[in-house]
Short mmCIF file of C-alpha atoms in Angstrom, two decimals:
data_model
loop_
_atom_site.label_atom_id
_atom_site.label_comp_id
_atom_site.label_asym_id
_atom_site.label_seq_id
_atom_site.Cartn_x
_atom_site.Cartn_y
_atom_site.Cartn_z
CA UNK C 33 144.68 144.18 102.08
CA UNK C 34 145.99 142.64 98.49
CA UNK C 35 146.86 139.40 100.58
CA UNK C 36 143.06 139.05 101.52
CA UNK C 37 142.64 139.35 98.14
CA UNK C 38 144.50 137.06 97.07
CA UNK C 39 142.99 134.49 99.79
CA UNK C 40 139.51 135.20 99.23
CA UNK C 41 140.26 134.59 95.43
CA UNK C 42 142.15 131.10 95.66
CA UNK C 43 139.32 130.25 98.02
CA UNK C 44 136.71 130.72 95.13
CA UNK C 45 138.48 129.36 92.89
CA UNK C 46 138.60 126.20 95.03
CA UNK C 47 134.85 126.39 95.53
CA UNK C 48 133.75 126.65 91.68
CA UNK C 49 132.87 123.80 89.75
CA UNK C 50 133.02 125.66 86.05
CA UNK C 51 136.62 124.88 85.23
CA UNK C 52 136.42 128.15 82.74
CA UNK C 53 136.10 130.68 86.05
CA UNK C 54 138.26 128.82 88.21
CA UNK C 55 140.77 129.67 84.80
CA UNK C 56 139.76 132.96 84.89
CA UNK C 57 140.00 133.59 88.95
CA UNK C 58 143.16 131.90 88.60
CA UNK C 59 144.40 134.69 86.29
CA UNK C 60 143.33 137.21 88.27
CA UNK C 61 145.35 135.72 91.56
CA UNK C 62 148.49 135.65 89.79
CA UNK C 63 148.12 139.55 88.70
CA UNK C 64 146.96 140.15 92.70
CA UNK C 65 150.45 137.88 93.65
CA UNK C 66 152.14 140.39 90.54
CA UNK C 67 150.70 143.49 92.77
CA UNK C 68 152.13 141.76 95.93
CA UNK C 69 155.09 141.38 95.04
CA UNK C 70 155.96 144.88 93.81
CA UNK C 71 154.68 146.01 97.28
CA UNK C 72 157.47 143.87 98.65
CA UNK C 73 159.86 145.61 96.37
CA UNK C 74 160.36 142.18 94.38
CA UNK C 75 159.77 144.11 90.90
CA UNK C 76 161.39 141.28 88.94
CA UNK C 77 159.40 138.60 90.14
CA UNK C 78 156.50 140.96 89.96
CA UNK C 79 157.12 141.31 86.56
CA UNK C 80 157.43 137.49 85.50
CA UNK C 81 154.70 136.43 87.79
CA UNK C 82 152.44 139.20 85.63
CA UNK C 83 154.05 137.83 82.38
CA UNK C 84 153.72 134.26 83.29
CA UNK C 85 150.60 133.92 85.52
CA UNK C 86 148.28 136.26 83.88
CA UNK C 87 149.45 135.82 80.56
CA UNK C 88 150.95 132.41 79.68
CA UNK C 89 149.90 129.62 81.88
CA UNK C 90 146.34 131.22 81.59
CA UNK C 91 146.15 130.56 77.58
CA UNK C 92 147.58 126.82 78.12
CA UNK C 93 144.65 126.12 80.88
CA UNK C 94 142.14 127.51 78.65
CA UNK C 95 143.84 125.77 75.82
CA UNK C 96 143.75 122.43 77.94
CA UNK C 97 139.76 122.46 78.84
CA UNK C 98 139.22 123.41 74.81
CA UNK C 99 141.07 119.88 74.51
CA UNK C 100 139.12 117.89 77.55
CA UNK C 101 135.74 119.26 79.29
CA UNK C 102 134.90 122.50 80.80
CA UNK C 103 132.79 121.05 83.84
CA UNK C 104 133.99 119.38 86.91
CA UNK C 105 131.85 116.28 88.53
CA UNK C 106 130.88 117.35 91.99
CA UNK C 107 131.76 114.83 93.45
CA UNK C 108 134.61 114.94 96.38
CA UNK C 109 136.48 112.48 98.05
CA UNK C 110 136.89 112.20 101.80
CA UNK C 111 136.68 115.87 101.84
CA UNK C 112 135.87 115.78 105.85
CA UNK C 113 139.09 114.30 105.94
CA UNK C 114 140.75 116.73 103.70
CA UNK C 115 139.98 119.30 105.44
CA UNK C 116 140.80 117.80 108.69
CA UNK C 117 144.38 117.27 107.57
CA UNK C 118 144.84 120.36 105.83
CA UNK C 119 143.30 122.39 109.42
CA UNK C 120 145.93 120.00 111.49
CA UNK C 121 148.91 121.03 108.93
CA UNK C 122 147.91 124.27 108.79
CA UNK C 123 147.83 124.88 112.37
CA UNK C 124 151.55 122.96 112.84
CA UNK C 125 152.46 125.34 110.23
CA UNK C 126 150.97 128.37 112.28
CA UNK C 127 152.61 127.35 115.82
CA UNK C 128 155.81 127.28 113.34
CA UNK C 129 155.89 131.44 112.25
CA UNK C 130 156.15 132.04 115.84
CA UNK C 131 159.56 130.98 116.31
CA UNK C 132 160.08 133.02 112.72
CA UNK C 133 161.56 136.43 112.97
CA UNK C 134 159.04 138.99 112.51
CA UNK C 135 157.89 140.24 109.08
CA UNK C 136 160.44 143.07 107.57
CA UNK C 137 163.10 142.60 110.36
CA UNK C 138 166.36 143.90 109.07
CA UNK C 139 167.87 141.83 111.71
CA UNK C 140 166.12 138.50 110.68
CA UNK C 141 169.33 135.83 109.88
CA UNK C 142 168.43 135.75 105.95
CA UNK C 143 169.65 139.05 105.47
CA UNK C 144 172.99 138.19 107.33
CA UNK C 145 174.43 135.51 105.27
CA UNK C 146 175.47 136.57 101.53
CA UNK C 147 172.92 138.95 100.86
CA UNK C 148 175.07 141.85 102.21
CA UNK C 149 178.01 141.12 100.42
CA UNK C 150 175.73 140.70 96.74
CA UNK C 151 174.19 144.43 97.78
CA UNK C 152 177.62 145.82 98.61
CA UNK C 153 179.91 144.61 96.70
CA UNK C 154 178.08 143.89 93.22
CA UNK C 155 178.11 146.95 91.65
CA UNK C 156 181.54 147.21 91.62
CA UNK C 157 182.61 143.48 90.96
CA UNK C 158 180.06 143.46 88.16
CA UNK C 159 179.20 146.81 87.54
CA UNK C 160 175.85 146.30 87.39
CA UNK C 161 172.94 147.88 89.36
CA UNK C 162 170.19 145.95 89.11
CA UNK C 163 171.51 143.09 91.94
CA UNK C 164 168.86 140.57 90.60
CA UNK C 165 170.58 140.39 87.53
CA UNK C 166 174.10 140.13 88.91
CA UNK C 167 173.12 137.63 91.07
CA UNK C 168 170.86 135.70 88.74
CA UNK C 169 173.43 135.54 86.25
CA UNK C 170 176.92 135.61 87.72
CA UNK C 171 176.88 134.83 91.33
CA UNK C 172 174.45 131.94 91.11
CA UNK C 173 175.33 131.36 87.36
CA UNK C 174 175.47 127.53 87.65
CA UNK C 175 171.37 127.76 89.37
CA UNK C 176 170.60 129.59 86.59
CA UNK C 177 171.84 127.23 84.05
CA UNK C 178 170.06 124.21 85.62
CA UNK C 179 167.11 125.95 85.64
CA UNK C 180 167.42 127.21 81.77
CA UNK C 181 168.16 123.34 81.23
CA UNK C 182 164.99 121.92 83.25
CA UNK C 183 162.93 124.48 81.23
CA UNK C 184 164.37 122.79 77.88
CA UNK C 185 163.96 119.71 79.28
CA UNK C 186 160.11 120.56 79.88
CA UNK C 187 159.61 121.98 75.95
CA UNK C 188 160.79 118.55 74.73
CA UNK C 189 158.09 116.63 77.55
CA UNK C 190 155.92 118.61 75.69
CA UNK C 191 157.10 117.84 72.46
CA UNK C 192 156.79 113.98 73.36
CA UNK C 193 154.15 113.73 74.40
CA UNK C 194 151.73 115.91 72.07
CA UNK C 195 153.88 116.98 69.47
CA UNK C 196 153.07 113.25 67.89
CA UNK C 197 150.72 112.62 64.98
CA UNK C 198 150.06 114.49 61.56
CA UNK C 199 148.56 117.23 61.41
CA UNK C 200 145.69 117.93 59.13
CA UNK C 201 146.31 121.02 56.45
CA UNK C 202 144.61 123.75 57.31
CA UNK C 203 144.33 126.19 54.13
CA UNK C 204 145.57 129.26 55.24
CA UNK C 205 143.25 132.56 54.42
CA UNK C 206 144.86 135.59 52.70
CA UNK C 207 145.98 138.02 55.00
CA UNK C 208 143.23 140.84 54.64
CA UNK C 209 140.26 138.53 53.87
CA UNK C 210 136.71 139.60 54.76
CA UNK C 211 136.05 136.96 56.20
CA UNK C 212 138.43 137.37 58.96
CA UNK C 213 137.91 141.07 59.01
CA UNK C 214 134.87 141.49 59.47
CA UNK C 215 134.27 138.73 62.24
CA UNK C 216 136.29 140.75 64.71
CA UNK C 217 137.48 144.20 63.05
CA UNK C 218 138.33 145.63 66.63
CA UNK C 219 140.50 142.69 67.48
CA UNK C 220 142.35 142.68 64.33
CA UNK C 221 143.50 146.16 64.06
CA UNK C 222 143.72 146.49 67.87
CA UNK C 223 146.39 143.38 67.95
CA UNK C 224 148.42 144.47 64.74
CA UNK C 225 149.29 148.24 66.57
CA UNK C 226 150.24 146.29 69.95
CA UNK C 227 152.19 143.57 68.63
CA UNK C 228 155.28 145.85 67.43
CA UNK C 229 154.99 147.15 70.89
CA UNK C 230 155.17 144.09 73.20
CA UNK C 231 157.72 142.51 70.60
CA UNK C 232 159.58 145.86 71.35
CA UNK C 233 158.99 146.30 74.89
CA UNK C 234 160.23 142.44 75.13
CA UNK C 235 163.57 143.40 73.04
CA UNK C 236 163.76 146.56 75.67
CA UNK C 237 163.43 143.75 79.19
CA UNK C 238 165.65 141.53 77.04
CA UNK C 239 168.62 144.76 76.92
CA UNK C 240 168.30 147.19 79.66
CA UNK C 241 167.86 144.09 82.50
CA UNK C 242 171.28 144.98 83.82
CA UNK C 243 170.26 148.67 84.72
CA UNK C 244 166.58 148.22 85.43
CA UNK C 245 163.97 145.35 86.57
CA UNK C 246 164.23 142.63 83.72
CA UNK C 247 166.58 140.13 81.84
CA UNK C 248 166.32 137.53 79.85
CA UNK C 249 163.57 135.18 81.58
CA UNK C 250 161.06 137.79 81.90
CA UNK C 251 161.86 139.04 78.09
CA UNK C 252 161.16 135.59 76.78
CA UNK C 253 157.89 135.50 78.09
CA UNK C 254 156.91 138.43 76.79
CA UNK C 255 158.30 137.70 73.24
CA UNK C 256 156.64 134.57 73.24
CA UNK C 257 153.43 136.42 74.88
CA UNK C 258 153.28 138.65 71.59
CA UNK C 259 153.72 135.67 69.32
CA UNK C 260 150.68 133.50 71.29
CA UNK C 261 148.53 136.86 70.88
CA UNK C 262 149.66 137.01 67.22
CA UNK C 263 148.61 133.09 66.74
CA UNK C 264 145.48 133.35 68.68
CA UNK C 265 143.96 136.08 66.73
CA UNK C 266 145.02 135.28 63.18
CA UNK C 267 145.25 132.01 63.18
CA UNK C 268 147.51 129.64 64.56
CA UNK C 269 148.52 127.94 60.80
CA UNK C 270 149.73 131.48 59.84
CA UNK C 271 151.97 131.90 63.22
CA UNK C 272 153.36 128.59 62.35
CA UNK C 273 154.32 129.86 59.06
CA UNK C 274 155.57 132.96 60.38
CA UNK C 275 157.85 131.00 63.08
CA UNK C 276 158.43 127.26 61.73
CA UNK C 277 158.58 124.50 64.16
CA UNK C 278 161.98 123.73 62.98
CA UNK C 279 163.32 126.84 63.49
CA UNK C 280 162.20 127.03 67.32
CA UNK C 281 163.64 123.59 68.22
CA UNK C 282 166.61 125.03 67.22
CA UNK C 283 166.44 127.83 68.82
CA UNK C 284 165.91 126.27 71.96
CA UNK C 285 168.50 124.44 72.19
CA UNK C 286 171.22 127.02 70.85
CA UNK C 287 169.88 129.26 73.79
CA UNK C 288 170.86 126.93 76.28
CA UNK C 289 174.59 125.53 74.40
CA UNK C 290 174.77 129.90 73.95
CA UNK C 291 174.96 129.56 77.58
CA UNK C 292 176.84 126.85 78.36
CA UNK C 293 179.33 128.05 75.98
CA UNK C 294 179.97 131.21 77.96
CA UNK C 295 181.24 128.38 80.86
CA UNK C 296 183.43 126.80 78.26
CA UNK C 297 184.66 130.06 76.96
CA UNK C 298 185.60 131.08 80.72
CA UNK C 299 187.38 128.32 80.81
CA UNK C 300 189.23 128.35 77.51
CA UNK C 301 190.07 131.92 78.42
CA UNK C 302 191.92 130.24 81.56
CA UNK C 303 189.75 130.51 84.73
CA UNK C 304 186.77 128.44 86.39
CA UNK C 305 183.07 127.47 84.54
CA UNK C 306 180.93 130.15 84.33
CA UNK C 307 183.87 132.97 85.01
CA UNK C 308 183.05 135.97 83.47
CA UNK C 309 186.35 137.99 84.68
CA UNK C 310 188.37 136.43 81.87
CA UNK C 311 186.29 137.19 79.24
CA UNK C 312 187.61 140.37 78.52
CA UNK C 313 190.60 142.68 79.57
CA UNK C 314 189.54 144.04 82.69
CA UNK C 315 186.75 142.22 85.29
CA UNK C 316 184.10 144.13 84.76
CA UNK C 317 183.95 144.24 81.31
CA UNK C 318 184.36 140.41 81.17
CA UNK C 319 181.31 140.31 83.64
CA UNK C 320 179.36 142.76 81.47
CA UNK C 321 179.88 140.54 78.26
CA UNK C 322 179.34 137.59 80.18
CA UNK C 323 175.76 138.28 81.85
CA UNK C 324 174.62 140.01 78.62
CA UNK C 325 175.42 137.28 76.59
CA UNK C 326 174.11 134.41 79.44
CA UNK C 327 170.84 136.43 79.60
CA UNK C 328 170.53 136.26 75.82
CA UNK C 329 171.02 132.98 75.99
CA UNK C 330 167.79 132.22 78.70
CA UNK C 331 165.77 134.73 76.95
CA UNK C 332 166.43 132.74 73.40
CA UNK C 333 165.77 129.02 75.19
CA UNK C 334 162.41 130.54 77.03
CA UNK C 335 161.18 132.28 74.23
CA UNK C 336 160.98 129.20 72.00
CA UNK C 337 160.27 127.40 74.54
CA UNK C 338 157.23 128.91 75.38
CA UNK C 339 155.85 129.31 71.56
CA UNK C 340 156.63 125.36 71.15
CA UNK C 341 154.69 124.70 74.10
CA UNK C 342 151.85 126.77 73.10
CA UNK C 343 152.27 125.79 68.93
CA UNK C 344 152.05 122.24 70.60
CA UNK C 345 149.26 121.99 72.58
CA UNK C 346 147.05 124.42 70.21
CA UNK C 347 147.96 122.13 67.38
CA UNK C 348 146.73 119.19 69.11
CA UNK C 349 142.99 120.86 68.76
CA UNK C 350 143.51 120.93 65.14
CA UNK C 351 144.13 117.01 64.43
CA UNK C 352 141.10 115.30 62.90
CA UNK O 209 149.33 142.99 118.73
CA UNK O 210 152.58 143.24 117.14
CA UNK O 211 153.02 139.86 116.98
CA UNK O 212 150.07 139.89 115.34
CA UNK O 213 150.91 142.18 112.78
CA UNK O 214 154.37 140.53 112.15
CA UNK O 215 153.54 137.56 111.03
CA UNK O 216 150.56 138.29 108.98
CA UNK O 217 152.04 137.57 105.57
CA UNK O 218 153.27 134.03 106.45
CA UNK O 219 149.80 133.61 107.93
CA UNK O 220 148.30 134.07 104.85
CA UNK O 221 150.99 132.32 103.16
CA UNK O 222 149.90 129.56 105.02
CA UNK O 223 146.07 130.10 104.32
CA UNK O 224 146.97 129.95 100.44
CA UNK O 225 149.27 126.89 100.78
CA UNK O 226 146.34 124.64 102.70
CA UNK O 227 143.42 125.95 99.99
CA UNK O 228 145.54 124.65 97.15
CA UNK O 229 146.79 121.33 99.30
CA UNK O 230 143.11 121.03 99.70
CA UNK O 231 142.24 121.44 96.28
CA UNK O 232 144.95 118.83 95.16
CA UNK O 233 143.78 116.47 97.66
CA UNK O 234 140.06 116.62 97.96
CA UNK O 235 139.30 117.09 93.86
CA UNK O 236 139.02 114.52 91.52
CA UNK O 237 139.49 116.73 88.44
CA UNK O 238 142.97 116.94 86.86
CA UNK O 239 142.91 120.37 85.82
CA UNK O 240 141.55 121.65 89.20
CA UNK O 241 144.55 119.60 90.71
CA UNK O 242 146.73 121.86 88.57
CA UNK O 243 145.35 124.40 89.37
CA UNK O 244 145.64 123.80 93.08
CA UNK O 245 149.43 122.74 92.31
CA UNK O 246 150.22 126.27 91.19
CA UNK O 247 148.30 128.06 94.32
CA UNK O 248 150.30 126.06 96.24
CA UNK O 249 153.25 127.23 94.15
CA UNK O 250 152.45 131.07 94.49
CA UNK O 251 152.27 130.56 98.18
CA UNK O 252 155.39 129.42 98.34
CA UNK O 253 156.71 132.51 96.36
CA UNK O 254 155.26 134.87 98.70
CA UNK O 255 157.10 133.38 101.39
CA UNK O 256 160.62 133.56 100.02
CA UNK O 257 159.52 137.61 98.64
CA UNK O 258 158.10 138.02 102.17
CA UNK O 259 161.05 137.05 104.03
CA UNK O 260 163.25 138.76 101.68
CA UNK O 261 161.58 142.40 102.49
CA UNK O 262 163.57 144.90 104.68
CA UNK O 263 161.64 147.61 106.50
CA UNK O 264 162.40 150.70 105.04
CA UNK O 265 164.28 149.21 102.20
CA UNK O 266 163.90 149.61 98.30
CA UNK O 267 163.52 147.33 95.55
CA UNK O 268 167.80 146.17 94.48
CA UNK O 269 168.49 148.34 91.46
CA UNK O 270 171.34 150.48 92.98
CA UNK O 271 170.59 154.05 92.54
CA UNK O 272 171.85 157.35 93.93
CA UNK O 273 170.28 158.48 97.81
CA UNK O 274 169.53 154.82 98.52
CA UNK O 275 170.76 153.09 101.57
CA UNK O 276 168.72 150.17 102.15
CA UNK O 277 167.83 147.72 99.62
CA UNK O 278 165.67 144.52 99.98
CA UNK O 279 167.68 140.95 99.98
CA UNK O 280 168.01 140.37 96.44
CA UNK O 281 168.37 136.85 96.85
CA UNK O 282 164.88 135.52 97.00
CA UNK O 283 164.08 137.63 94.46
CA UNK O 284 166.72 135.71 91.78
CA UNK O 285 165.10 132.39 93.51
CA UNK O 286 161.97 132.94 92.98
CA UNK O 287 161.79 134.72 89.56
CA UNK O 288 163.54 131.86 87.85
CA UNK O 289 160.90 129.51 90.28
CA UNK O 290 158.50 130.89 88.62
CA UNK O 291 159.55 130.35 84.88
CA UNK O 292 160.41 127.12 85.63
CA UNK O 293 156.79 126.56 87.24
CA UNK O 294 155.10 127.25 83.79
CA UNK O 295 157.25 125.11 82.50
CA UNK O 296 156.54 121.95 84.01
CA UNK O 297 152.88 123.48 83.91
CA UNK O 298 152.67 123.07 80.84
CA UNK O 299 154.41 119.59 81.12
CA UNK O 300 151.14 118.70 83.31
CA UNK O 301 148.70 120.23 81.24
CA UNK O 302 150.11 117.63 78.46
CA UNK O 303 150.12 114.95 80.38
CA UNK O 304 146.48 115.64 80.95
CA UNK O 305 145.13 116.43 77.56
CA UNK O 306 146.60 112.58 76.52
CA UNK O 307 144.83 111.35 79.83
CA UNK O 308 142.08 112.39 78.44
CA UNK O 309 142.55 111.07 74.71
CA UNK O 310 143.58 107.82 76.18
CA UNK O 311 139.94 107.91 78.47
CA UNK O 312 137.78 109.75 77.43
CA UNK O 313 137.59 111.89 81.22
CA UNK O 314 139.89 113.88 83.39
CA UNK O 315 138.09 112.81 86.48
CA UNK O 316 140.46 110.67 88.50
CA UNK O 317 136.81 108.74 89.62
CA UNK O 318 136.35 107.58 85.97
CA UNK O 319 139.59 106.91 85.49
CA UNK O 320 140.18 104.50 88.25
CA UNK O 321 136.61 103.02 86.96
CA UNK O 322 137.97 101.95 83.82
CA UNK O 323 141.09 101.05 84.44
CA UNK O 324 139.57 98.48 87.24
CA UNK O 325 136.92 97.15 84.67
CA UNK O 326 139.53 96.07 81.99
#
């Protein structure tokens, strides 16, 4: 039922021409995918995909057509065509799921490889229950940092290719001027109770990943979520003031070294990259230090991240 | 009829892939095309957190009474995927909003126009 949701809505949203709804549909498929996925007891991904689709990529699209135009042409290109290649694929792709095992299949060879051995023996190599977090952060440790890395790697695209050219001085209002009061009272006090909250919520995700859904990806987004909600309602010159640019670069990068550091610390400590069981006296402590303090490191790299990338292209609007 | 029912997800898996190939291929507008990027992205999510499920199982947090649990492995996959998909979102966003300083448009039609007329 949610999955014909979620198809009727990507079909609209490939059918509208305002580039504003499309944004707006587009939200509302990633919080259907969010409501998917917790129905297919993936409450991690659920989580980021709710963080990230809903909440994040949805301000940078509407922050993108504020920078270019909000209507499409209608014009298509060899859309007969299109569609005759995407029916052909599709249909391959069809004939394919029939030599797949069928949906839920405990049997079905991707739950024979490694999985059973990460769901068995985990908790006590690592000590932690939530697998996702074991896994994420110890098993597949070295994934994990290439994918922190690309994620850097993307906030300083960004930076190069926007982050360019002076800015003009906006003079920030006082705090608790009318003028900002009274054009949106509701909004104002509304977003000053809820910020504590999602910055605290965020530090909560950031903590208690190892024993519940969460870790340090999914609390990044949300502590950057908090600070993009704080920028877009009072004012993106006091944000910056609040959070300097400088200060983020460098917290992106000491997220990721944080991390990489743990390897080199493994290895100082005498065993392999990315080997937790040194660390400390005993295994699982050493795994315990080691995925809290690898997790810290992703959630500082995506949190800056994420407010660079949204400082960046919001302070594009403001050049002259 | 079963058969019908056990594949259902990838079906519509499927269904979400083409709309957003579509939409990449048959649009001229660069956001659209981004948009239809990160459908086709989703889609691709749902099949790894499809094929992960276990009938009967429960999400992997270990926890008292609990026999089966879900394959945790598509789950660590796809939730850093996902991240990472913003990410170089964002990169493509960028990449469009100077497009569109350099030329004025973010239709690939007018683009092509005046790149051929200088």
């Amino acid at each position: 039922m949610l999955l014909a949701f979620l198809a009727m809505t990507a079909l609209s949203a490939a059918r509208l021409n305002d580039l504003f709804a499309v944004v707006m549909l587009f939200g509302i498929y990633s919080l259907l995918s969010a409501a998917v996925f917790v129905s297919l007891d993936a409450v991690d991904v659920a989580f980021t995909e709710a963080a990230v689709g809903a909440g994040i990529s949805t301000v940078l699209m509407l922050t993108t057509l504020a920078l270019t135009s909000r209507d499409e042409h209608k014009t298509r290109h060899g859309a007969p065509l299109a569609l005759l290649v995407v029916t052909v694929t599709g249909g391959a792709l069809v004939y394919g799921t029939f030599d797949m095992p069928p949906f839920a299949d405990p049997g079905a060879p991707v739950h024979q490889h490694v999985a059973p051995h990460y769901i068995e023996e985990s908790p006590r190599e690592t000590g932690i229950p939530n697998i996702v977090t074991s896994v994420l952060a110890s098993y597949r440790g070295y994934d994990t940092l290439g994918e922190v890395t690309v994620i850097f790697t993307a906030g300083i695209g960004v930076l190069a290719l926007l982050g360019s050219g002076r800015r003009r001085i906006v003079p920030v209002p006082p705090p608790d001027s009318p003028e900002l009061l009274s054009r949106h009272p509701v909004l104002f006090v509304v977003t000053k109770l809820v910020i504590p909250m999602i910055l605290l919520f965020a530090l909560y995700v950031q903590f208690h990943g190892d024993f519940g859904p969460g870790g340090g990806f999914q609390a990044g987004v949300i502590f950057a979520a908090a600070i993009i909600l704080y920028a877009l309602v009072f004012g993106l010159e006091r944000a910056r003031r609040a959070i300097p640019a400088s200060a983020l670069k460098l917290l992106m990068a000491s997220g990721v070294l944080l991390y990489a550091g743990v390897g080199v610390a493994g290895m100082i400590a005498g065993g392999k990259y990315l080997d937790y069981n040194v660390l400390a006296h005993d295994p699982v402590h050493g795994q315990h230090l080691g995925i809290f303090l690898v997790e810290l490191g992703v959630g500082i790299t995506v949190t800056a991240v994420m407010i660079t990338i949204f400082f960046t292209f919001a302070g594009r609007a403001d050049r002259p | 009829m079963i058969d019908f029912i056990g594949h259902y997800n990838y079906w519509i898996v499927i269904f979400l892939m083409m709309t957003g190939f579509y939409i990449v291929i048959a649009h001229g507008n660069l956001v659209k095309k981004i948009v239809g990027l990160n459908v086709f992205q989703t889609s691709v999510f749902l099949l790894y957190i499809s094929m992960g499920k276990v009938d009967g199982g429960s999400a992997p947090i270990i926890a008292e009474g609990i026999t089966a649990y879900s394959n945790p492995l598509p789950h660590v996959l796809i939730l850093t995927a996902i991240v990472v998909g913003v990410a170089t979102t964002a990169l493509g966003l960028a990449l469009v909003v100077r497009i569109n300083e350099a030329y004025e448009s973010i239709e690939e039609d007018e683009i092509h126009r005046q790149d051929e007329s200088t």
